[in-house]
Amino acid sequence: MDFLHFNAASYGYGKSFHLHEVSFTLSRGRFSGIIGPNGSGKTTLLKGISGELLVGRNQIYLDGCDMSRMTGRERARKIACVTQFAESIDVTVEEYVLMGRIPYRRKMQVFETSEDFEIAEKYMKLTDVYSLRHKKFSKLSGGEQQLVSIAKALTQEPDLLLLDEPTSHLDIMHQVQMLNLIQELVQKLNLTVLMIIHDLNLASEYCDYLVLMSEGRVFDCGTPMEILNYKNIEEVYKTVVITETNPLSKKPAIFLVSGKVLNSRNV
Amino acid sequence: MQKKLLARWALYLLVILILLVLAALLSLAVGEITIRLSDIPAVFRAKEGMEYVILTKLRIPRIVLAIAIGGSLSLAGTLLQGIYRNPLVEPYTMGISGGGAFGVAICIVLGLHLRWGSYLLPVFGFLGALATIFMVYTLGTRKSRGLSINRMLLIGVMISFIASSGMLFLMALSSTESLHSIIFWTMGSLNEPNTGLIGLVLVISILGLLVSYGYVTPLNALRLGETKAQHLGINTSYTIKVLFVVASVITGVSVAVAGVIGFVGLVIPHLMRRIVGTDYRILLISSFFGGAVFMMLSDLLARTLIAPNELPIGVITGIVGGVMFIVALSSMYSKTES
């Protein structure tokens, strides 16, 4: 059941930042998270999968296929991305979501098919943005724009959904709404999700599997229970934390300790 | 939804084609000698007389050239704004027009057109535009990183400056006579006696429109930004390269034949985007015909305002276009504030 497999992948930006022999495996239909401090290579990792960075042969496999042999179009039919912000462009929500069908358009095809409209409608309903379909995308709130971006990504009918901190600028209500939706999608559509997330508590609550990055390498990977202990976090983030168990979900919960409290305890 | 959208697009297209026909009829009728529209069929049937000569030798070639040049410049502006995702880009700001003008200035100062024939002027104009394209393209691309949009843009602006300084330099060196022809050429004119050249411009402008229609989907995807377009499987750098070349060739040909006519490529795409929306499937064709209408009307003003003399058309497009632009912009702001 190896769906996404990193085989000692080393790639990066020209002569500057590089990932070193990154290896891990994700199985299909799971909600996985990438965590790690700033500059640890989370986004670089994602860009290798999305095709923004060039990766050599036999380093990343998707569903058994070497990704470096895929064309942009093939990739876009299997992988969809949602980034932190969406460009505010002056089109309706429906037109925006329909752009997700572009990877399926034939060479000289100028207009969408009725099937494209049906698929777009289906995913607008699933993400609860169908009522917004005639509104301009640029007039929506940040949370609504992210939901519409997810609808567009789903309209690509991907097997793998990549999310780069999709909730980082949202309030907790919208964060939870969004992550609940993604969790639901994983179950309903048998979608595989790989998400960069900064908030360790959210990562713990929502993800089935975590990849902890540090200085361009995979520090550790496993279930939240295996990864999110104070030893790992202190070593990677160089920060003192306390880990407890969430009484309801039984998942690890991380508490930060302020400098003041830390000093008073030490004295 | 789809049917409604298509119906709206068809309506836009119909309105713009009606405007095109009206502007063409107006240009046929109005001039130093007014020819009544109701007389025109009779004139054509007679196939002789002064009015027949005016229509076939003067007005119709001008109308055809106005459509081709207006359409080309406006289409080039739309394409460049689409690939650079910057509303201020047009053939003029990219240095393509400046390079063409510089080429022509060289030809005039060296007196080559007097020795070898005046067809050398458009040839030099086109070569100047091509040289600019080549420079913007090679300097704007780096082997390691591929295409850099901002770099290309900045280099275009700089080449535009260099070309205009070079032209001033040539003008400072040249005789009064060639000075006059450089200035007149720089200001642009649709007065082109060679009908073969007019036909060529028309064919190239239509080819440009057809080729760019092959790239409407990438253009639409590029509205999301380059990265997001790549996520949709679009080969963005290839698209940008092809469309840059298309925009450059149609601009180069226009500049070579009609001189520097600014603002069409900036104002018309803007207005059209405001009216028909940002979807390139309707935007490309409406920009093309919108530019054609604008150019015909500007030319009409240029040859009637101070008749029997003729104003340079670049003056008209500059003033009318600039004012239209400011009016449209301020009405947009007052709408969003209220």
Coordinates of N, CA, C and O in Angstrom, one line a residue, chain B residues 35 49 69 98 104 185 285:
Chain B
I35 N -18.6 61.9 -48.8 CA -19.3 61.1 -49.7 C -20.5 60.5 -49.0 O -20.3 59.8 -48.0
G49 N -14.4 58.0 -61.8 CA -14.7 59.3 -61.1 C -13.8 59.5 -59.9 O -13.2 58.5 -59.4
I69 N -3.7 47.3 -37.7 CA -2.7 47.9 -36.8 C -3.4 48.0 -35.4 O -2.8 47.6 -34.4
G98 N 10.0 51.2 -29.3 CA 11.2 52.0 -29.3 C 12.3 51.4 -30.2 O 12.9 52.2 -30.9
V104 N 14.4 52.5 -37.7 CA 14.0 53.4 -38.7 C 14.8 54.7 -38.7 O 15.2 55.2 -39.8
W185 N 7.8 60.1 -38.5 CA 7.6 58.7 -38.4 C 7.4 58.2 -37.0 O 6.6 57.3 -36.7
I285 N -10.5 38.3 -28.6 CA -11.2 38.8 -29.8 C -11.8 40.2 -29.6 O -11.7 41.0 -30.5

